[in-house]
Structure formats: C-alpha cells, structure tokens
Coordinates of C-alpha atoms and ligand atoms in Angstrom, one line a residue:
Chain A
M1051 CA 10.8 15.3 -32.1
T1052 CA 10.9 15.9 -28.4
A1053 CA 8.4 14.7 -25.8
A1054 CA 7.2 18.2 -25.3
A1055 CA 6.3 18.5 -29.0
L1056 CA 4.1 15.4 -28.9
D1057 CA 0.5 16.2 -28.6
D1058 CA -1.8 14.5 -26.1
V1059 CA -3.0 12.0 -28.7
D1060 CA 0.6 10.7 -29.2
L1061 CA 1.2 10.7 -25.5
Q1062 CA -1.9 8.6 -24.9
A1063 CA -1.0 6.3 -27.8
Y1064 CA 2.5 5.8 -26.4
F1065 CA 1.1 5.2 -22.9
D1066 CA -1.4 2.6 -24.2
A1067 CA 1.3 0.9 -26.2
T1068 CA 3.6 0.7 -23.2
I1069 CA 0.8 -1.0 -21.1
A1070 CA -0.2 -3.3 -24.0
A1071 CA 3.4 -4.5 -24.4
G1072 CA 3.5 -5.3 -20.7
H1073 CA 6.1 -2.7 -20.0
R1074 CA 6.2 -0.6 -16.9
I1075 CA 5.1 3.0 -16.6
E1076 CA 7.7 5.0 -14.7
P1077 CA 7.3 8.2 -12.7
R1078 CA 8.5 10.6 -15.3
D1079 CA 6.3 9.2 -18.1
W1080 CA 3.2 11.0 -19.3
M1081 CA 0.1 9.2 -17.9
P1082 CA -3.6 9.9 -18.0
D1083 CA -5.0 11.8 -15.0
G1084 CA -7.3 8.9 -14.3
Y1085 CA -4.4 6.5 -14.1
R1086 CA -2.4 8.8 -11.8
F1087 CA -5.3 9.5 -9.4
G1088 CA -6.6 5.9 -9.4
L1089 CA -3.1 4.8 -8.5
I1090 CA -2.7 7.4 -5.7
R1091 CA -6.0 6.3 -4.3
Q1092 CA -5.1 2.6 -4.4
I1093 CA -1.6 3.0 -3.1
A1094 CA -2.6 5.4 -0.4
Q1095 CA -5.4 3.1 0.8
H1096 CA -2.9 0.2 0.8
A1097 CA -0.3 2.3 2.7
H1098 CA -2.9 3.3 5.3
S1099 CA -3.9 -0.3 5.7
E1100 CA -0.3 -1.3 6.6
I1101 CA -0.1 1.6 9.1
I1102 CA -3.5 1.0 10.8
G1103 CA -2.8 -2.7 10.5
M1104 CA -0.1 -2.4 13.2
Q1105 CA -2.7 -1.7 15.9
P1106 CA -4.6 -4.9 16.4
E1107 CA -1.4 -6.9 16.9
G1108 CA 0.5 -4.0 18.5
D1109 CA -2.1 -4.3 21.3
W1110 CA -0.4 -7.6 22.3
L1111 CA 3.2 -6.5 22.3
L1112 CA 3.3 -5.9 26.0
A1113 CA 1.4 -9.0 26.8
A1114 CA 3.3 -11.5 24.6
P1115 CA 3.7 -14.8 26.5
S1116 CA 7.4 -15.1 26.1
L1117 CA 10.5 -13.1 25.0
R1118 CA 10.6 -15.2 21.8
R1119 CA 7.0 -14.3 20.9
K1120 CA 7.5 -10.7 21.8
A1121 CA 10.6 -10.4 19.6
I1122 CA 8.8 -12.0 16.7
L1123 CA 5.7 -9.8 17.1
L1124 CA 7.8 -6.7 17.4
A1125 CA 9.6 -7.6 14.1
K1126 CA 6.3 -8.3 12.4
V1127 CA 4.7 -5.0 13.5
Q1128 CA 7.8 -3.1 12.5
D1129 CA 7.6 -4.7 9.1
E1130 CA 4.1 -3.4 8.6
A1131 CA 5.3 0.1 9.4
G1132 CA 8.0 -0.5 6.7
H1133 CA 5.4 -1.6 4.2
G1134 CA 3.5 1.6 4.8
M1135 CA 6.7 3.6 4.2
Y1136 CA 7.5 1.8 0.9
L1137 CA 4.0 2.5 -0.3
Y1138 CA 3.9 6.2 0.7
S1139 CA 7.2 6.4 -1.1
A1140 CA 5.6 5.0 -4.3
A1141 CA 2.6 7.3 -3.9
E1142 CA 5.0 10.3 -3.8
T1143 CA 6.4 9.4 -7.2
L1144 CA 3.0 10.3 -8.5
G1145 CA 3.0 13.7 -7.0
A1146 CA 1.2 13.0 -3.7
D1147 CA 2.5 14.3 -0.4
R1148 CA 3.0 11.9 2.5
A1149 CA 1.9 14.2 5.2
D1150 CA -1.1 15.1 3.2
L1151 CA -2.1 11.5 2.8
T1152 CA -1.8 10.9 6.5
D1153 CA -4.1 13.9 7.1
K1154 CA -6.6 12.5 4.7
L1155 CA -6.6 9.2 6.6
I1156 CA -7.1 10.9 9.9
E1157 CA -9.9 13.0 8.4
R1158 CA -11.5 9.8 7.1
R1159 CA -11.3 11.1 3.5
Q1160 CA -9.3 8.0 2.5
K1161 CA -10.0 4.5 3.4
Y1162 CA -8.0 1.5 4.7
S1163 CA -8.8 -2.2 4.8
S1164 CA -12.0 -3.0 6.7
I1165 CA -10.3 -5.9 8.5
F1166 CA -8.4 -3.7 10.9
N1167 CA -11.5 -2.4 12.5
Y1168 CA -12.0 -5.7 14.4
P1169 CA -10.6 -6.1 17.9
S1170 CA -7.9 -8.6 18.8
L1171 CA -9.3 -10.2 21.9
T1172 CA -6.8 -12.9 22.8
Y1173 CA -3.3 -13.9 21.9
A1174 CA -4.7 -16.5 19.5
D1175 CA -5.8 -13.5 17.4
V1176 CA -2.1 -12.7 16.8
G1177 CA -1.7 -16.1 15.2
V1178 CA -4.9 -16.0 13.3
I1179 CA -4.1 -12.5 12.0
G1180 CA -0.8 -13.8 10.7
W1181 CA -2.3 -16.9 9.1
L1182 CA -5.5 -15.5 7.7
V1183 CA -5.2 -11.8 7.4
D1184 CA -1.6 -11.8 6.2
G1185 CA -2.5 -14.8 4.1
A1186 CA -5.3 -12.8 2.4
A1187 CA -2.9 -9.9 2.0
I1188 CA -0.4 -12.2 0.2
C1189 CA -3.1 -13.4 -2.2
N1190 CA -3.9 -9.8 -3.0
Q1191 CA -0.4 -8.6 -3.2
V1192 CA 1.5 -11.2 -5.2
P1193 CA -0.2 -10.2 -8.5
L1194 CA 0.6 -6.6 -7.7
C1195 CA 4.3 -7.3 -8.1
R1196 CA 3.4 -7.2 -11.8
S1197 CA 1.5 -3.9 -11.5
S1198 CA 2.0 -1.7 -14.6
Y1199 CA 3.3 1.1 -12.4
G1200 CA 7.0 0.5 -11.7
P1201 CA 7.5 2.0 -8.3
Y1202 CA 4.3 0.2 -7.0
A1203 CA 5.4 -3.1 -8.4
R1204 CA 8.9 -2.7 -6.9
A1205 CA 7.4 -1.8 -3.5
M1206 CA 5.2 -4.9 -3.7
I1207 CA 8.1 -7.2 -4.3
R1208 CA 9.7 -6.0 -1.1
V1209 CA 6.5 -6.4 0.8
C1210 CA 5.8 -9.9 -0.5
K1211 CA 9.2 -11.1 0.6
E1212 CA 8.4 -10.0 4.1
E1213 CA 4.8 -11.2 4.2
S1214 CA 5.7 -14.9 4.0
F1215 CA 7.5 -14.6 7.4
H1216 CA 4.3 -13.0 8.7
Q1217 CA 2.1 -15.8 7.7
R1218 CA 4.4 -18.5 8.8
Q1219 CA 5.0 -17.1 12.2
G1220 CA 1.2 -16.9 12.7
Y1221 CA 0.6 -20.4 11.6
E1222 CA 3.4 -21.7 13.8
L1223 CA 2.0 -19.9 16.8
L1224 CA -1.3 -21.5 16.1
M1225 CA 0.2 -25.0 15.7
T1226 CA 1.9 -24.5 19.1
M1227 CA -1.4 -23.5 20.7
M1228 CA -3.2 -26.4 19.1
G1229 CA -0.7 -28.7 20.6
G1230 CA -1.4 -27.2 24.1
T1231 CA -4.4 -27.4 26.4
D1232 CA -8.1 -27.6 25.5
A1233 CA -8.5 -24.0 26.6
Q1234 CA -5.8 -23.0 24.2
R1235 CA -7.4 -24.9 21.3
A1236 CA -10.7 -23.3 22.2
M1237 CA -9.0 -19.9 22.1
V1238 CA -7.7 -20.6 18.6
Q1239 CA -11.1 -21.8 17.3
D1240 CA -12.8 -18.7 18.8
A1241 CA -10.3 -16.5 17.0
V1242 CA -10.8 -18.4 13.7
D1243 CA -14.6 -18.0 14.1
R1244 CA -14.2 -14.2 14.5
W1245 CA -11.7 -13.6 11.7
W1246 CA -12.7 -15.9 8.9
W1247 CA -15.6 -13.9 7.4
P1248 CA -13.9 -10.5 7.7
S1249 CA -10.8 -12.0 6.0
L1250 CA -13.0 -13.0 3.0
M1251 CA -14.2 -9.4 2.8
M1252 CA -10.6 -8.2 2.4
F1253 CA -10.9 -9.0 -1.3
G1254 CA -13.5 -6.3 -1.7
P1255 CA -17.0 -6.3 -3.0
P1256 CA -18.2 -9.0 -5.5
D1257 CA -17.2 -8.5 -9.1
D1258 CA -20.7 -7.3 -10.2
D1259 CA -20.5 -4.6 -7.6
S1260 CA -17.0 -3.4 -8.0
P1261 CA -17.2 -0.2 -10.1
N1262 CA -13.5 0.7 -10.6
S1263 CA -12.3 -2.8 -11.4
A1264 CA -12.7 -2.9 -15.2
Q1265 CA -10.6 0.2 -15.7
S1266 CA -8.0 -0.9 -13.2
M1267 CA -7.7 -4.2 -15.0
A1268 CA -7.3 -2.5 -18.3
W1269 CA -4.5 -0.3 -16.9
G1270 CA -2.8 -3.2 -15.3
I1271 CA -2.9 -1.8 -11.8
K1272 CA -5.2 -4.7 -10.9
R1273 CA -4.5 -8.2 -12.2
H1274 CA -7.3 -10.4 -11.0
S1275 CA -10.9 -9.8 -10.0
N1276 CA -12.0 -9.7 -6.4
D1277 CA -13.9 -12.9 -6.7
E1278 CA -11.1 -14.7 -8.4
L1279 CA -8.6 -13.9 -5.6
R1280 CA -11.2 -14.7 -2.9
Q1281 CA -11.7 -18.1 -4.4
R1282 CA -8.0 -18.7 -4.6
Y1283 CA -7.7 -17.7 -0.9
V1284 CA -10.5 -20.1 0.2
D1285 CA -8.9 -23.0 -1.8
M1286 CA -5.6 -22.3 -0.1
S1287 CA -7.0 -21.9 3.4
V1288 CA -9.3 -24.9 3.7
P1289 CA -6.5 -27.5 3.7
Q1290 CA -4.4 -25.3 6.1
A1291 CA -7.4 -25.2 8.5
E1292 CA -7.7 -29.0 8.3
F1293 CA -4.1 -29.5 9.0
L1294 CA -4.3 -27.2 12.0
G1295 CA -7.5 -29.0 13.3
V1296 CA -9.8 -26.0 13.3
T1297 CA -13.2 -25.6 11.8
L1298 CA -13.9 -22.7 9.5
P1299 CA -17.2 -21.2 10.5
D1300 CA -19.1 -21.9 7.3
P1301 CA -21.5 -24.9 7.1
E1302 CA -21.7 -24.5 3.3
L1303 CA -18.0 -24.9 2.7
S1304 CA -17.6 -27.9 0.5
L1305 CA -15.3 -29.1 -2.3
D1306 CA -17.0 -28.9 -5.7
P1307 CA -15.7 -32.1 -7.4
E1308 CA -16.4 -30.7 -10.9
T1309 CA -14.4 -27.4 -10.6
G1310 CA -12.0 -28.5 -7.9
H1311 CA -12.8 -25.3 -6.0
Y1312 CA -14.4 -24.9 -2.6
R1313 CA -17.9 -23.5 -2.5
F1314 CA -18.6 -21.2 0.4
G1315 CA -21.6 -19.5 2.0
A1316 CA -22.9 -16.0 1.4
I1317 CA -20.8 -13.1 2.7
D1318 CA -22.6 -10.5 4.8
W1319 CA -21.9 -7.5 2.5
A1320 CA -24.1 -5.3 4.7
E1321 CA -21.6 -5.8 7.5
F1322 CA -18.8 -5.0 5.1
Q1323 CA -20.5 -1.7 4.1
R1324 CA -21.1 -0.8 7.7
V1325 CA -17.4 -1.4 8.7
I1326 CA -16.0 0.3 5.6
G1327 CA -18.4 3.2 6.2
G1328 CA -16.9 3.9 9.6
H1329 CA -19.2 1.9 11.9
G1330 CA -17.1 -1.2 12.7
P1331 CA -16.2 -2.1 16.2
C1332 CA -12.9 -0.3 16.3
N1333 CA -13.0 2.4 13.6
D1334 CA -13.0 5.3 16.0
E1335 CA -10.3 3.8 18.2
R1336 CA -8.0 3.2 15.2
I1337 CA -8.3 6.7 13.8
A1338 CA -8.0 8.3 17.2
R1339 CA -4.8 6.4 17.9
R1340 CA -3.3 7.4 14.5
R1341 CA -4.3 11.0 15.2
A1342 CA -2.6 10.9 18.6
A1343 CA 0.5 9.4 17.1
R1344 CA 0.7 12.4 14.7
D1345 CA -0.2 15.1 17.2
D1346 CA 1.4 13.9 20.4
N1347 CA 4.7 13.2 18.7
A1348 CA 4.8 16.4 16.7
W1349 CA 7.3 17.8 19.2
V1350 CA 9.8 15.2 18.2
T1351 CA 9.7 16.2 14.5
E1352 CA 9.8 19.8 15.5
A1353 CA 12.9 19.3 17.6
A1354 CA 14.6 17.4 14.8
T1355 CA 13.8 20.2 12.4
A1356 CA 15.1 22.8 14.8
Y1357 CA 18.3 20.8 15.3
A1358 CA 18.8 20.4 11.5
E1359 CA 18.3 24.1 11.0
K1360 CA 20.9 24.9 13.7
Y1361 CA 23.6 22.5 12.6
S1362 CA 23.3 22.2 8.8
Chain B
M1067 CA 12.3 22.8 -6.0
S1068 CA 13.7 22.1 -9.4
D1069 CA 11.5 20.0 -11.7
L1070 CA 14.4 17.7 -12.2
T1071 CA 13.9 15.5 -9.2
A1072 CA 14.7 11.9 -9.4
E1073 CA 12.2 9.2 -9.0
G1074 CA 9.6 11.0 -7.1
G1075 CA 8.9 14.3 -5.6
K1076 CA 6.2 16.9 -6.0
N1077 CA 7.1 18.0 -9.4
T1078 CA 7.0 15.0 -11.7
P1079 CA 6.7 16.6 -15.1
S1080 CA 3.3 15.5 -16.1
S1081 CA 1.7 15.8 -12.7
P1082 CA -1.2 18.3 -12.4
P1083 CA -1.0 20.4 -9.3
L1084 CA -2.4 18.6 -6.3
A1085 CA -4.6 20.4 -3.9
G1086 CA -3.1 20.4 -0.3
S1087 CA -5.4 19.8 2.6
G1088 CA -5.7 20.0 6.3
P1089 CA -4.0 22.4 8.7
A1090 CA -0.4 22.8 7.9
P1091 CA 1.4 22.2 11.3
G1092 CA 4.2 24.6 12.1
R1093 CA 7.8 23.5 11.5
G1094 CA 7.3 19.7 11.4
R1095 CA 7.9 16.9 9.1
R1096 CA 5.9 18.6 6.3
D1097 CA 9.0 20.7 5.7
W1098 CA 11.5 17.9 5.6
P1099 CA 13.1 17.3 2.2
L1100 CA 12.6 14.1 0.2
Y1101 CA 15.7 11.8 0.1
E1102 CA 16.2 9.1 -2.5
V1103 CA 17.8 6.0 -0.9
F1104 CA 20.3 3.7 -2.6
V1105 CA 21.6 0.4 -1.1
R1106 CA 24.6 -1.7 -1.9
G1107 CA 23.2 -5.2 -1.4
K1108 CA 26.6 -6.8 -0.8
R1109 CA 30.3 -6.2 -1.5
G1110 CA 30.9 -6.2 -5.2
L1111 CA 27.5 -4.9 -6.3
N1112 CA 26.5 -1.4 -7.2
H1113 CA 24.3 0.8 -5.0
V1114 CA 20.7 0.4 -6.3
H1115 CA 17.8 2.8 -5.8
V1116 CA 15.3 1.3 -3.3
G1117 CA 12.9 4.1 -2.5
S1118 CA 12.6 7.4 -0.7
L1119 CA 11.9 9.0 2.6
H1120 CA 11.7 12.4 4.4
A1121 CA 14.2 13.4 7.0
P1122 CA 15.3 16.7 8.6
D1123 CA 18.9 16.3 7.6
D1124 CA 21.4 14.0 5.9
E1125 CA 22.4 12.1 9.0
M1126 CA 18.8 11.4 10.1
A1127 CA 18.1 10.3 6.5
V1128 CA 20.8 7.6 6.8
H1129 CA 19.4 6.3 10.1
A1130 CA 15.8 6.3 8.8
A1131 CA 17.0 4.5 5.6
R1132 CA 18.6 1.8 7.7
D1133 CA 15.4 1.2 9.6
V1134 CA 13.1 1.3 6.6
Y1135 CA 15.1 -0.4 3.9
T1136 CA 17.6 -2.8 5.6
R1137 CA 15.8 -4.8 8.3
R1138 CA 17.1 -8.1 7.0
N1139 CA 20.7 -7.7 5.8
E1140 CA 19.5 -6.2 2.6
G1141 CA 22.6 -4.0 2.4
V1142 CA 26.2 -3.2 3.5
S1143 CA 26.1 0.4 2.5
I1144 CA 23.5 3.2 2.1
W1145 CA 23.6 6.4 0.1
V1146 CA 21.0 9.0 0.6
V1147 CA 20.7 12.1 -1.6
K1148 CA 18.2 14.9 -1.6
A1149 CA 15.8 14.3 -4.5
A1150 CA 16.1 17.9 -5.5
D1151 CA 19.8 17.5 -6.0
I1152 CA 19.4 14.8 -8.6
T1153 CA 19.4 15.9 -12.2
A1154 CA 17.6 13.4 -14.4
S1155 CA 18.3 12.9 -18.1
S1156 CA 14.9 14.0 -19.3
P1157 CA 11.4 14.7 -18.2
D1158 CA 10.3 11.5 -20.0
E1159 CA 11.8 8.0 -20.2
K1160 CA 11.4 8.0 -23.9
D1161 CA 13.3 11.1 -24.6
P1162 CA 15.3 11.0 -27.9
M1163 CA 18.6 11.2 -25.8
F1164 CA 18.8 7.4 -26.0
A1165 CA 17.5 7.1 -29.6
P1166 CA 21.0 7.4 -31.3
N1167 CA 22.1 4.1 -29.6
G1168 CA 19.6 2.3 -31.8
D1169 CA 21.5 2.8 -35.0
K1170 CA 25.0 2.1 -33.7
V1171 CA 24.7 -1.7 -33.8
Y1172 CA 28.4 -1.9 -34.5
R1173 CA 29.0 -1.1 -30.8
H1174 CA 27.8 -4.6 -30.0
P1175 CA 29.9 -7.8 -30.4
T1176 CA 27.1 -9.6 -32.3
F1177 CA 27.6 -7.1 -35.2
Y1178 CA 30.8 -8.9 -36.2
E1179 CA 30.7 -12.3 -38.0
I1180 CA 33.6 -14.5 -37.0
P1181 CA 33.9 -18.0 -38.3
E1182 CA 32.9 -20.7 -35.8
N1183 CA 36.2 -22.3 -35.9
V1184 CA 38.2 -19.3 -34.6
P1185 CA 39.0 -20.4 -31.0
H1186 CA 38.3 -18.5 -27.8
M1187 CA 36.3 -15.7 -29.4
Ligands
LIG1224 FE1 2.2 -5.7 5.3
LIG1225 FE1 2.0 -8.5 7.0

C-alpha cells in the first residue's frame, strides 16, 4: 500500500502514533492543517522576534564604549539575524514563503515578542537585555529543542548553542559596570527596574488565559506551560540578581520555603495587552525600521537579480 | 517547480495552497530560488544538511551560507544546491521503499550466532 492510497483516517492515525512515540514529524510527512498552520504561526512569530530583536541593541552599536564591547555586540546582533534566518528556513519547510512572512510582519498581521517594543536607554540596557531577555529566551527555547517538528527542533538546537554566549556577555558586562562607579551601578539598577517586568511577560499570558496552549502541548510543539517556564525563570534569576548586587523591582519576591520556588507579585497584563496590541513605546519605530530595511535596500536585491540573470 | 524538492520549498506534498499577500515587488528577492545548504563540520566527516536560504545565484548562495550557517567554525566546506534540483525518495518518510529492509535481518552481523570463544569476531 502506498502513502497515496491511505485515506485521511490512516494518515491521522500514523501522525498521532508518530507524536505519541516521541518521534519527529518531518517536512514530507502528512500532517493536519492545524498542526501546519499552528507551527507556521509559532515559528514565524519566533523568527520575527529575532529580527526585530536586533533593534534595541543595534541602537548601541555605534556608541559602544570600547572596541571590545563593540565587537561583542556586533557578533551578538549578527547572531540574532542568523536565528531569524534559521527559523524562516524552518517555516519554509511547511510551505510558507519567507518574503511573504516579512510582509505580514510589516503589515502587522503577524506578531513578535512584546519585549522588543521597549526602548534601550543606556548602555546598561545592553547588559540587561543579554542577561534577562536572552535568559528568558533560553528558558523558552531549550524545551523547543525537543519540538515534535524536526526542522524547528534542529533550528532551536543551533539557536540555543549561541544564546548562552548572549546571556554570558550581558552578565559579564553588568558585572563590569557593578564594579565601577556609583553612577554606573545606578545605571544598571535603572535598567533592571525597566526590563524585569517586561521579561516576565515574555512567557506569554497566564495558563488560564492561553487559548492555544493545550493543543500545542498535545502536538508536542510546546513542552511546558507559560507559567511553568516563568516560574523556572524567576527561580534562576533571583540568585543571579543577588550575586550581581541589584534589586529586582518586586517587593513581593520571596522564597516559599515549602515549594522551594520564589513567589512574585502580580504581572500587569493590561500593559502586556497594550504592547502586544501595537501600543507599546516603540512598536511604530520597530516596524517602520523593518519596512525601511525592506524597501530602501530593495535596489540591492534587484541588482543581484539582474547580475545573476546576465551571467548565469 | 517540481514537487520533489528536498527538505522545504513551496510544494511539500501535503501542503495546502498558501494564499500570497502584499504587493509583489518587481524583480527582487521574491524570485530568488531556494537553496539547501550542507556543511562539512570538519575533515573526515560527511556534509550534513543544515538549512536553507534564498540567493540570486550559486555563488551568492555560498557566501550567504557562510554568513548564516558558519559563524563559529561550524564547517570547513559548504555545498549549496537548488532545492528544486533535489530528487527525494518519496513524498512521505514512511514510503514502502524502505520496508523491504525490515525482513532482511541476515544483512546484519547480529543475525549470525558465533560461539563466544571464537577470538577476534
Ligand atoms: Fe536569538
Ligand atoms: Fe540572543
């Protein structure tokens, strides 16, 4: 019996059995439309976040305090571009089109992480983004290395290898500043105050308000709930903050001796909805710059196309 | 484009048609072919598929592959090949093409029982 002769019921059963056995789904396998489109949405949103995520730190490339810091930041921002490329590549295995996904981002028909709609006001923000924002991204991404969709899982393995450099360079930058002047320490604390809460929002809405989660978990394209990952992140970050000598801006933060986990205060979900809905401090600026990158550089791609047509 | 593209591409067999969107700019990146990228991690290893990218021609594809996939000594050699030029074994990973392997257990060394005390076997 050939694959073509199998009816949809058999295909669905085979798909379900593959997922249940913990095996990977590969691009040429049959898959339910919901799985395909859910994945495209998730991977595209992830890719867009990497691409837009270059901007807050990219703003400091020309103002880095030393050649060493500039080289590090340049490498980090370039990695984020690479992450976006790995992910668009994975989305294309599902039948999506890269240029089309970029258009959807620019037309605001697809989302990206809310965190990148906040401004980076000082150089300490570069360190705090590396420590907290990349740290949160690592918490989110490590479980995705076991995603049921092969190309996504493989892309995430590459991404995670590179993320640990991102987080460590940020933390090291902050340790350096904390060992500096009072003004530098104040700068770090100010950046922590601004980024802590938005970084908690990176894990998405609370579990009882996360409509797609159950299906995504069943399909193995999501491995842990939003709240579970958020808790893991808080537990990891608190001792790091203590070592650094900064205060996380949450008076309710305390270790629960019974569970061994840190309790934390209420997250402002109204702010999250506002930012994700397009009304954060930098949404317009981020999209405008991405649009300009597409449109202003179009002549480069057109020239390359013309050259290829002439000589190949 | 043939529907026998490799890992990705517009025509994975079970993909429903996707609606395009937005204005299609003239002769830009949208027309660039999809390339699959293979990297040899180090001497002595095979080239391994690492992902894909779009490029206007073969040479640019190699340059882009270097930037995207080998920023940290991940490779000593890169192959790029247009996805449309790859012929895959089947539209589906579970095609019966591989099924006959299952009943040829005699192709594996474990099929043969050799007494423990035969040396070096
Ligand atoms: Fe990244
Ligand atoms: Fe990163």
